PDB file of C-alpha atoms in Angstrom:
ATOM      1  CA  MET A   1       0.000   0.000   0.000  1.00  0.00           C
ATOM      2  CA  ASP A   2       1.132   3.557  -0.740  1.00  0.00           C
ATOM      3  CA  TYR A   3       0.095   5.046   2.606  1.00  0.00           C
ATOM      4  CA  ASP A   4       1.613   8.517   2.092  1.00  0.00           C
ATOM      5  CA  ARG A   5       0.614   8.932  -1.563  1.00  0.00           C
ATOM      6  CA  ASP A   6       4.108   9.544  -2.908  1.00  0.00           C
ATOM      7  CA  GLY A   7       3.787   6.981  -5.702  1.00  0.00           C
ATOM      8  CA  LEU A   8       5.995   4.405  -3.972  1.00  0.00           C
ATOM      9  CA  LEU A   9       4.652   1.186  -2.499  1.00  0.00           C
ATOM     10  CA  ASP A  10       5.258   0.892   1.236  1.00  0.00           C
ATOM     11  CA  LEU A  11       5.054  -2.295   3.326  1.00  0.00           C
ATOM     12  CA  PHE A  12       2.683  -3.067   6.192  1.00  0.00           C
ATOM     13  CA  ALA A  13       3.392  -6.303   8.065  1.00  0.00           C
ATOM     14  CA  ALA A  14       0.546  -7.572  10.229  1.00  0.00           C
ATOM     15  CA  ASN A  15       2.197  -9.629  12.984  1.00  0.00           C
ATOM     16  CA  TYR A  16       0.204 -12.014  15.146  1.00  0.00           C
ATOM     17  CA  ILE A  17       2.664 -13.244  17.769  1.00  0.00           C
ATOM     18  CA  ASP A  18       6.375 -12.988  18.520  1.00  0.00           C
ATOM     19  CA  PHE A  19       7.575 -16.552  17.929  1.00  0.00           C
ATOM     20  CA  ASP A  20      11.129 -17.751  18.493  1.00  0.00           C
ATOM     21  CA  LEU A  21      11.898 -21.382  17.696  1.00  0.00           C
ATOM     22  CA  LYS A  22      14.752 -21.326  20.214  1.00  0.00           C
ATOM     23  CA  ASN A  23      12.404 -20.559  23.097  1.00  0.00           C
ATOM     24  CA  ALA A  24       9.157 -22.140  21.896  1.00  0.00           C
ATOM     25  CA  PRO A  25       7.728 -24.884  24.175  1.00  0.00           C
ATOM     26  CA  LEU A  26       7.932 -28.332  22.565  1.00  0.00           C
ATOM     27  CA  PRO A  27       5.051 -30.852  22.615  1.00  0.00           C
ATOM     28  CA  GLU A  28       7.028 -33.175  24.891  1.00  0.00           C
ATOM     29  CA  SER A  29       7.286 -30.424  27.498  1.00  0.00           C
ATOM     30  CA  GLY A  30       3.710 -31.169  28.475  1.00  0.00           C
ATOM     31  CA  LEU A  31       2.853 -27.468  28.690  1.00  0.00           C
ATOM     32  CA  CYS A  32       0.286 -27.599  25.885  1.00  0.00           C
ATOM     33  CA  ARG A  33      -2.259 -30.374  25.550  1.00  0.00           C
ATOM     34  CA  TYR A  34      -5.343 -30.929  23.410  1.00  0.00           C
ATOM     35  CA  LYS A  35      -7.859 -33.536  24.573  1.00  0.00           C
ATOM     36  CA  GLY A  36      -5.176 -34.969  26.783  1.00  0.00           C
ATOM     37  CA  ILE A  37      -2.583 -35.213  24.002  1.00  0.00           C
ATOM     38  CA  ALA A  38       0.658 -33.207  24.057  1.00  0.00           C
ATOM     39  CA  VAL A  39       0.725 -30.812  21.097  1.00  0.00           C
ATOM     40  CA  ALA A  40       2.812 -27.873  19.890  1.00  0.00           C
ATOM     41  CA  CYS A  41       1.862 -24.737  21.782  1.00  0.00           C
ATOM     42  CA  GLY A  42      -0.318 -22.309  19.840  1.00  0.00           C
ATOM     43  CA  PRO A  43      -0.796 -18.542  20.227  1.00  0.00           C
ATOM     44  CA  PRO A  44      -2.336 -18.650  23.750  1.00  0.00           C
ATOM     45  CA  GLY A  45       0.404 -17.873  26.227  1.00  0.00           C
ATOM     46  CA  LEU A  46       2.803 -16.504  23.644  1.00  0.00           C
ATOM     47  CA  THR A  47       3.684 -12.810  23.435  1.00  0.00           C
ATOM     48  CA  GLY A  48       1.572 -10.810  20.997  1.00  0.00           C
ATOM     49  CA  GLY A  49       3.374  -9.247  18.051  1.00  0.00           C
ATOM     50  CA  LYS A  50       3.343  -5.616  16.961  1.00  0.00           C
ATOM     51  CA  ASN A  51       2.395  -4.620  13.440  1.00  0.00           C
ATOM     52  CA  VAL A  52       5.131  -2.885  11.455  1.00  0.00           C
ATOM     53  CA  LEU A  53       4.970  -0.148   8.790  1.00  0.00           C
ATOM     54  CA  TYR A  54       7.931   0.335   6.448  1.00  0.00           C
ATOM     55  CA  HIS A  55       8.190   3.558   4.440  1.00  0.00           C
ATOM     56  CA  ASN A  56       9.663   3.281   0.948  1.00  0.00           C
ATOM     57  CA  ARG A  57      12.613   5.671   0.687  1.00  0.00           C
ATOM     58  CA  GLY A  58      12.681   5.364  -3.096  1.00  0.00           C
ATOM     59  CA  ASP A  59      16.285   4.159  -3.214  1.00  0.00           C
ATOM     60  CA  GLY A  60      15.640   0.469  -2.692  1.00  0.00           C
ATOM     61  CA  THR A  61      15.570   0.717   1.104  1.00  0.00           C
ATOM     62  CA  PHE A  62      12.755   0.999   3.647  1.00  0.00           C
ATOM     63  CA  GLU A  63      12.491   2.869   6.950  1.00  0.00           C
ATOM     64  CA  ASP A  64      10.598   1.547   9.980  1.00  0.00           C
ATOM     65  CA  VAL A  65       8.062   4.300  10.743  1.00  0.00           C
ATOM     66  CA  THR A  66       5.778   2.229  12.980  1.00  0.00           C
ATOM     67  CA  SER A  67       6.071   4.499  16.027  1.00  0.00           C
ATOM     68  CA  ALA A  68       5.874   7.735  14.053  1.00  0.00           C
ATOM     69  CA  ALA A  69       2.722   6.478  12.322  1.00  0.00           C
ATOM     70  CA  GLY A  70       1.021   5.632  15.627  1.00  0.00           C
ATOM     71  CA  LEU A  71       1.033   1.885  15.014  1.00  0.00           C
ATOM     72  CA  ALA A  72       3.381   0.742  17.804  1.00  0.00           C
ATOM     73  CA  ARG A  73       0.844  -1.393  19.637  1.00  0.00           C
ATOM     74  CA  VAL A  74       0.047  -5.064  20.035  1.00  0.00           C
ATOM     75  CA  VAL A  75      -2.879  -6.066  17.833  1.00  0.00           C
ATOM     76  CA  PRO A  76      -3.347  -9.829  17.293  1.00  0.00           C
ATOM     77  CA  THR A  77      -4.092  -9.434  13.592  1.00  0.00           C
ATOM     78  CA  MET A  78      -5.462 -12.446  11.698  1.00  0.00           C
ATOM     79  CA  GLY A  79      -6.629 -10.558   8.631  1.00  0.00           C
ATOM     80  CA  SER A  80      -6.167  -7.072   7.196  1.00  0.00           C
ATOM     81  CA  ASN A  81      -6.894  -4.950   4.164  1.00  0.00           C
ATOM     82  CA  PHE A  82      -6.835  -1.332   3.065  1.00  0.00           C
ATOM     83  CA  GLY A  83      -9.083   1.151   1.285  1.00  0.00           C
ATOM     84  CA  ASP A  84     -10.158   4.791   1.332  1.00  0.00           C
ATOM     85  CA  LEU A  85     -13.097   4.988   3.744  1.00  0.00           C
ATOM     86  CA  ASP A  86     -13.513   8.771   3.731  1.00  0.00           C
ATOM     87  CA  ASN A  87     -12.495   9.558   0.125  1.00  0.00           C
ATOM     88  CA  ASP A  88      -9.641  11.817   1.157  1.00  0.00           C
ATOM     89  CA  GLY A  89      -7.151  10.062  -1.112  1.00  0.00           C
ATOM     90  CA  PHE A  90      -5.251   8.302   1.691  1.00  0.00           C
ATOM     91  CA  LEU A  91      -5.598   4.575   2.316  1.00  0.00           C
ATOM     92  CA  ASP A  92      -7.137   3.523   5.632  1.00  0.00           C
ATOM     93  CA  MET A  93      -6.923   0.048   7.182  1.00  0.00           C
ATOM     94  CA  TYR A  94      -9.218  -2.528   8.757  1.00  0.00           C
ATOM     95  CA  LEU A  95      -7.589  -5.171  10.966  1.00  0.00           C
ATOM     96  CA  GLY A  96      -9.369  -8.423  11.826  1.00  0.00           C
ATOM     97  CA  THR A  97      -8.315  -9.584  15.293  1.00  0.00           C
ATOM     98  CA  GLY A  98      -8.676 -12.630  17.525  1.00  0.00           C
ATOM     99  CA  THR A  99      -7.130 -15.755  19.024  1.00  0.00           C
ATOM    100  CA  PRO A 100      -8.100 -19.439  18.671  1.00  0.00           C
ATOM    101  CA  SER A 101      -9.678 -19.543  22.145  1.00  0.00           C
ATOM    102  CA  PHE A 102     -13.439 -20.123  22.010  1.00  0.00           C
ATOM    103  CA  GLY A 103     -14.019 -17.469  24.670  1.00  0.00           C
ATOM    104  CA  ALA A 104     -11.838 -14.790  23.086  1.00  0.00           C
ATOM    105  CA  LEU A 105     -13.704 -11.586  22.235  1.00  0.00           C
ATOM    106  CA  MET A 106     -11.955  -8.422  21.107  1.00  0.00           C
ATOM    107  CA  PRO A 107     -12.911  -5.639  18.713  1.00  0.00           C
ATOM    108  CA  ASN A 108     -11.521  -5.544  15.206  1.00  0.00           C
ATOM    109  CA  VAL A 109      -9.624  -2.313  14.578  1.00  0.00           C
ATOM    110  CA  VAL A 110     -10.309   0.520  12.096  1.00  0.00           C
ATOM    111  CA  LEU A 111      -7.415   2.887  11.391  1.00  0.00           C
ATOM    112  CA  ARG A 112      -7.902   6.190   9.570  1.00  0.00           C
ATOM    113  CA  ASN A 113      -4.967   7.536   7.590  1.00  0.00           C
ATOM    114  CA  ASP A 114      -4.324  11.134   8.657  1.00  0.00           C
ATOM    115  CA  ALA A 115      -2.937  12.612   5.417  1.00  0.00           C
ATOM    116  CA  GLY A 116      -0.070  10.113   5.268  1.00  0.00           C
ATOM    117  CA  ARG A 117       1.348  11.258   8.601  1.00  0.00           C
ATOM    118  CA  ARG A 118      -0.084   8.782  11.094  1.00  0.00           C
ATOM    119  CA  PHE A 119      -3.021   6.448  11.650  1.00  0.00           C
ATOM    120  CA  GLN A 120      -5.878   7.263  14.005  1.00  0.00           C
ATOM    121  CA  ASP A 121      -7.931   4.576  15.751  1.00  0.00           C
ATOM    122  CA  VAL A 122     -11.543   5.286  14.743  1.00  0.00           C
ATOM    123  CA  THR A 123     -12.953   1.894  15.733  1.00  0.00           C
ATOM    124  CA  THR A 124     -15.470   3.291  18.212  1.00  0.00           C
ATOM    125  CA  ALA A 125     -16.319   6.359  16.121  1.00  0.00           C
ATOM    126  CA  THR A 126     -17.187   4.262  13.056  1.00  0.00           C
ATOM    127  CA  GLY A 127     -19.050   1.528  14.946  1.00  0.00           C
ATOM    128  CA  MET A 128     -17.099  -1.123  13.041  1.00  0.00           C
ATOM    129  CA  GLY A 129     -15.431  -2.826  16.017  1.00  0.00           C
ATOM    130  CA  GLN A 130     -16.957  -6.243  15.423  1.00  0.00           C
ATOM    131  CA  LEU A 131     -16.142  -8.433  18.462  1.00  0.00           C
ATOM    132  CA  GLN A 132     -16.012 -11.720  16.601  1.00  0.00           C
ATOM    133  CA  LYS A 133     -12.742 -13.100  15.260  1.00  0.00           C
ATOM    134  CA  GLY A 134     -11.926 -11.318  11.997  1.00  0.00           C
ATOM    135  CA  HIS A 135     -10.352 -12.986   8.981  1.00  0.00           C
ATOM    136  CA  GLY A 136     -11.046 -12.060   5.351  1.00  0.00           C
ATOM    137  CA  ILE A 137     -11.715  -8.363   4.720  1.00  0.00           C
ATOM    138  CA  ALA A 138     -12.693  -6.575   1.523  1.00  0.00           C
ATOM    139  CA  PHE A 139     -13.102  -2.877   0.727  1.00  0.00           C
ATOM    140  CA  VAL A 140     -15.726  -2.655  -2.017  1.00  0.00           C
ATOM    141  CA  ASP A 141     -18.311  -0.106  -3.161  1.00  0.00           C
ATOM    142  CA  ILE A 142     -21.070  -2.659  -2.988  1.00  0.00           C
ATOM    143  CA  ASP A 143     -23.908  -0.202  -3.708  1.00  0.00           C
ATOM    144  CA  ASN A 144     -21.979   1.858  -6.286  1.00  0.00           C
ATOM    145  CA  ASP A 145     -22.563   5.160  -4.511  1.00  0.00           C
ATOM    146  CA  GLY A 146     -18.971   6.377  -4.585  1.00  0.00           C
ATOM    147  CA  ASP A 147     -17.730   5.287  -1.161  1.00  0.00           C
ATOM    148  CA  GLU A 148     -16.126   2.028  -0.126  1.00  0.00           C
ATOM    149  CA  ASP A 149     -18.011  -0.352   2.138  1.00  0.00           C
ATOM    150  CA  VAL A 150     -16.384  -3.157   4.128  1.00  0.00           C
ATOM    151  CA  VAL A 151     -17.166  -6.868   4.042  1.00  0.00           C
ATOM    152  CA  LEU A 152     -15.868  -8.929   6.967  1.00  0.00           C
ATOM    153  CA  ASN A 153     -15.508 -12.695   7.271  1.00  0.00           C
ATOM    154  CA  SER A 154     -15.668 -13.769  10.927  1.00  0.00           C
ATOM    155  CA  GLY A 155     -15.527 -16.907  13.013  1.00  0.00           C
ATOM    156  CA  GLY A 156     -13.166 -19.066  15.025  1.00  0.00           C
ATOM    157  CA  ALA A 157     -11.280 -22.272  14.315  1.00  0.00           C
ATOM    158  CA  VAL A 158     -12.986 -24.532  16.842  1.00  0.00           C
ATOM    159  CA  PRO A 159     -16.429 -26.173  16.400  1.00  0.00           C
ATOM    160  CA  GLY A 160     -19.275 -23.926  17.515  1.00  0.00           C
ATOM    161  CA  ASP A 161     -17.308 -20.726  17.048  1.00  0.00           C
ATOM    162  CA  GLU A 162     -18.807 -19.901  13.660  1.00  0.00           C
ATOM    163  CA  TYR A 163     -20.226 -16.466  12.917  1.00  0.00           C
ATOM    164  CA  THR A 164     -22.064 -14.811  10.057  1.00  0.00           C
ATOM    165  CA  GLU A 165     -20.482 -12.480   7.520  1.00  0.00           C
ATOM    166  CA  SER A 166     -20.734  -8.747   8.226  1.00  0.00           C
ATOM    167  CA  LEU A 167     -21.326  -5.858   5.831  1.00  0.00           C
ATOM    168  CA  PHE A 168     -20.570  -2.306   6.959  1.00  0.00           C
ATOM    169  CA  GLU A 169     -22.238   0.260   4.705  1.00  0.00           C
ATOM    170  CA  ASN A 170     -20.335   3.513   4.364  1.00  0.00           C
ATOM    171  CA  PRO A 171     -22.601   6.499   5.238  1.00  0.00           C
ATOM    172  CA  GLY A 172     -20.766   8.587   2.635  1.00  0.00           C
ATOM    173  CA  ASN A 173     -19.153  12.003   2.586  1.00  0.00           C
ATOM    174  CA  GLY A 174     -19.068  15.152   0.466  1.00  0.00           C
ATOM    175  CA  ASN A 175     -16.214  14.123  -1.788  1.00  0.00           C
ATOM    176  CA  ASN A 176     -16.562  13.294  -5.482  1.00  0.00           C
ATOM    177  CA  TRP A 177     -15.121  10.124  -6.948  1.00  0.00           C
ATOM    178  CA  ILE A 178     -14.365   8.254 -10.125  1.00  0.00           C
ATOM    179  CA  ALA A 179     -14.116   4.515 -10.752  1.00  0.00           C
ATOM    180  CA  VAL A 180     -11.737   2.775 -13.141  1.00  0.00           C
ATOM    181  CA  ARG A 181     -11.973  -0.794 -14.418  1.00  0.00           C
ATOM    182  CA  LEU A 182      -9.032  -1.948 -16.532  1.00  0.00           C
ATOM    183  CA  VAL A 183      -9.227  -4.840 -18.969  1.00  0.00           C
ATOM    184  CA  GLY A 184      -6.017  -6.599 -19.919  1.00  0.00           C
ATOM    185  CA  VAL A 185      -5.437  -7.120 -23.634  1.00  0.00           C
ATOM    186  CA  LYS A 186      -1.863  -8.416 -23.734  1.00  0.00           C
ATOM    187  CA  THR A 187      -1.686  -9.193 -20.005  1.00  0.00           C
ATOM    188  CA  ASN A 188      -4.075 -10.993 -17.654  1.00  0.00           C
ATOM    189  CA  ARG A 189      -7.703 -10.108 -18.268  1.00  0.00           C
ATOM    190  CA  ALA A 190      -8.229  -8.616 -14.797  1.00  0.00           C
ATOM    191  CA  ALA A 191      -5.138  -6.366 -15.181  1.00  0.00           C
ATOM    192  CA  ILE A 192      -3.778  -7.495 -11.816  1.00  0.00           C
ATOM    193  CA  GLY A 193      -0.455  -5.753 -11.216  1.00  0.00           C
ATOM    194  CA  ALA A 194      -1.321  -2.697 -13.312  1.00  0.00           C
ATOM    195  CA  LYS A 195      -0.492   0.674 -11.782  1.00  0.00           C
ATOM    196  CA  ILE A 196      -2.707   3.725 -12.224  1.00  0.00           C
ATOM    197  CA  ARG A 197      -1.709   7.304 -11.475  1.00  0.00           C
ATOM    198  CA  VAL A 198      -4.159  10.207 -11.627  1.00  0.00           C
ATOM    199  CA  THR A 199      -3.030  13.838 -11.518  1.00  0.00           C
ATOM    200  CA  LEU A 200      -5.619  16.394 -10.401  1.00  0.00           C
ATOM    201  CA  PRO A 201      -5.723  19.878 -11.966  1.00  0.00           C
ATOM    202  CA  ASP A 202      -4.468  21.520  -8.758  1.00  0.00           C
ATOM    203  CA  ALA A 203      -3.217  20.631  -5.310  1.00  0.00           C
ATOM    204  CA  SER A 204      -5.406  23.041  -3.337  1.00  0.00           C
ATOM    205  CA  SER A 205      -6.530  20.195  -1.085  1.00  0.00           C
ATOM    206  CA  GLY A 206      -3.120  18.547  -0.787  1.00  0.00           C
ATOM    207  CA  SER A 207      -1.052  16.478  -3.185  1.00  0.00           C
ATOM    208  CA  ALA A 208      -2.438  16.327  -6.721  1.00  0.00           C
ATOM    209  CA  LEU A 209      -1.275  12.739  -7.108  1.00  0.00           C
ATOM    210  CA  ARG A 210      -3.539   9.720  -6.785  1.00  0.00           C
ATOM    211  CA  TYR A 211      -1.887   6.343  -7.112  1.00  0.00           C
ATOM    212  CA  ARG A 212      -3.392   2.843  -7.061  1.00  0.00           C
ATOM    213  CA  GLU A 213      -2.430  -0.653  -8.096  1.00  0.00           C
ATOM    214  CA  VAL A 214      -4.916  -3.280  -9.273  1.00  0.00           C
ATOM    215  CA  THR A 215      -4.737  -6.229  -6.883  1.00  0.00           C
ATOM    216  CA  SER A 216      -6.812  -9.237  -5.952  1.00  0.00           C
ATOM    217  CA  GLY A 217      -6.487  -8.439  -2.256  1.00  0.00           C
ATOM    218  CA  VAL A 218      -4.158  -9.064   0.654  1.00  0.00           C
ATOM    219  CA  GLN A 219      -3.774 -11.829   3.207  1.00  0.00           C
ATOM    220  CA  ALA A 220      -7.140 -13.587   3.689  1.00  0.00           C
ATOM    221  CA  GLY A 221      -9.146 -10.757   2.105  1.00  0.00           C
ATOM    222  CA  GLY A 222     -10.017  -9.793  -1.439  1.00  0.00           C
ATOM    223  CA  GLN A 223     -10.423  -6.627  -3.455  1.00  0.00           C
ATOM    224  CA  PRO A 224     -12.578  -5.772  -6.475  1.00  0.00           C
ATOM    225  CA  PHE A 225     -10.772  -5.158  -9.747  1.00  0.00           C
ATOM    226  CA  THR A 226     -12.534  -1.787 -10.049  1.00  0.00           C
ATOM    227  CA  VAL A 227     -10.365   0.979  -8.585  1.00  0.00           C
ATOM    228  CA  GLU A 228     -11.922   4.121  -7.097  1.00  0.00           C
ATOM    229  CA  PHE A 229     -10.274   7.520  -6.776  1.00  0.00           C
ATOM    230  CA  ASP A 230     -11.425  10.421  -4.628  1.00  0.00           C
ATOM    231  CA  ARG A 231     -11.666  14.084  -5.553  1.00  0.00           C
ATOM    232  CA  VAL A 232     -11.692  16.354  -2.493  1.00  0.00           C
ATOM    233  CA  ILE A 233     -14.063  19.316  -2.856  1.00  0.00           C
ATOM    234  CA  ASP A 234     -13.025  22.657  -1.350  1.00  0.00           C
ATOM    235  CA  GLN A 235     -16.392  24.237  -2.175  1.00  0.00           C
ATOM    236  CA  PRO A 236     -19.308  21.782  -1.918  1.00  0.00           C
ATOM    237  CA  GLY A 237     -21.723  22.017  -4.782  1.00  0.00           C
ATOM    238  CA  GLN A 238     -19.152  22.987  -7.376  1.00  0.00           C
ATOM    239  CA  PRO A 239     -19.277  20.776 -10.489  1.00  0.00           C
ATOM    240  CA  GLU A 240     -16.435  18.362 -11.054  1.00  0.00           C
ATOM    241  CA  LYS A 241     -14.354  19.010 -14.169  1.00  0.00           C
ATOM    242  CA  ARG A 242     -13.432  15.470 -15.058  1.00  0.00           C
ATOM    243  CA  GLU A 243     -11.965  16.418 -18.399  1.00  0.00           C
ATOM    244  CA  HIS A 244      -9.036  17.944 -16.507  1.00  0.00           C
ATOM    245  CA  TYR A 245      -7.867  14.636 -15.089  1.00  0.00           C
ATOM    246  CA  ARG A 246      -4.586  13.406 -16.500  1.00  0.00           C
ATOM    247  CA  TRP A 247      -4.320   9.635 -16.624  1.00  0.00           C
ATOM    248  CA  HIS A 248      -1.059   7.743 -16.544  1.00  0.00           C
ATOM    249  CA  TYR A 249      -1.365   3.991 -16.945  1.00  0.00           C
ATOM    250  CA  VAL A 250       1.791   1.981 -16.396  1.00  0.00           C
ATOM    251  CA  THR A 251       1.863  -1.774 -16.107  1.00  0.00           C
ATOM    252  CA  ALA A 252       4.750  -3.778 -14.804  1.00  0.00           C
ATOM    253  CA  LEU A 253       3.506  -6.867 -16.592  1.00  0.00           C
ATOM    254  CA  PRO A 254       5.016  -8.130 -19.864  1.00  0.00           C
TER     255      PRO A 254
END
């Protein structure tokens, strides 16, 4: 994901636990048992891992900006995905959380991207803190109204811990939008891997650059092949001049 909208792909690593083979309890230790049988110890009892955000320096190296971005916290993440919830041009994140324990209940986490500077926890404000164990997540404009909704796959690994799918409908905002669906001719039909860059006519509301890559999703989640771009409005009600968009389509595929 390009979290700061500089046209360079950054890296977000969703860590579940800190696991060291040198110190991990072995089945023969007797510390972990399942139905009376010694088994390898799972996540319960192990130290939770912190998610990590790496900023692309543009020279082939990455900088750990986890603390600066407000992400230095333990979140047992089992699924994650990104999208633009408020149409401000910066990619937000939804983290599906949980542990294998049947009795484990914890809210999934919604993180708003504050103009590429840091991420704000808006879980409570958005009402999207589903308590069930989160896995597959998709950002998709399911009702085609110009804002991205979120589909969440939930449920645990043990019998009886199933849960229904959840759909969070975005209430919308005052920002305009455009949708792009690429069709591969010489490459794959879905254009997966294609990069799209949109330049706005001015940067009065921030950077004029909008950058997206067509993907099929991340981790356990999926993404639609249609890519949406925002257009921040300084004066609500003013018509959008779409003819002023400059499109740059670059594909890294042969």
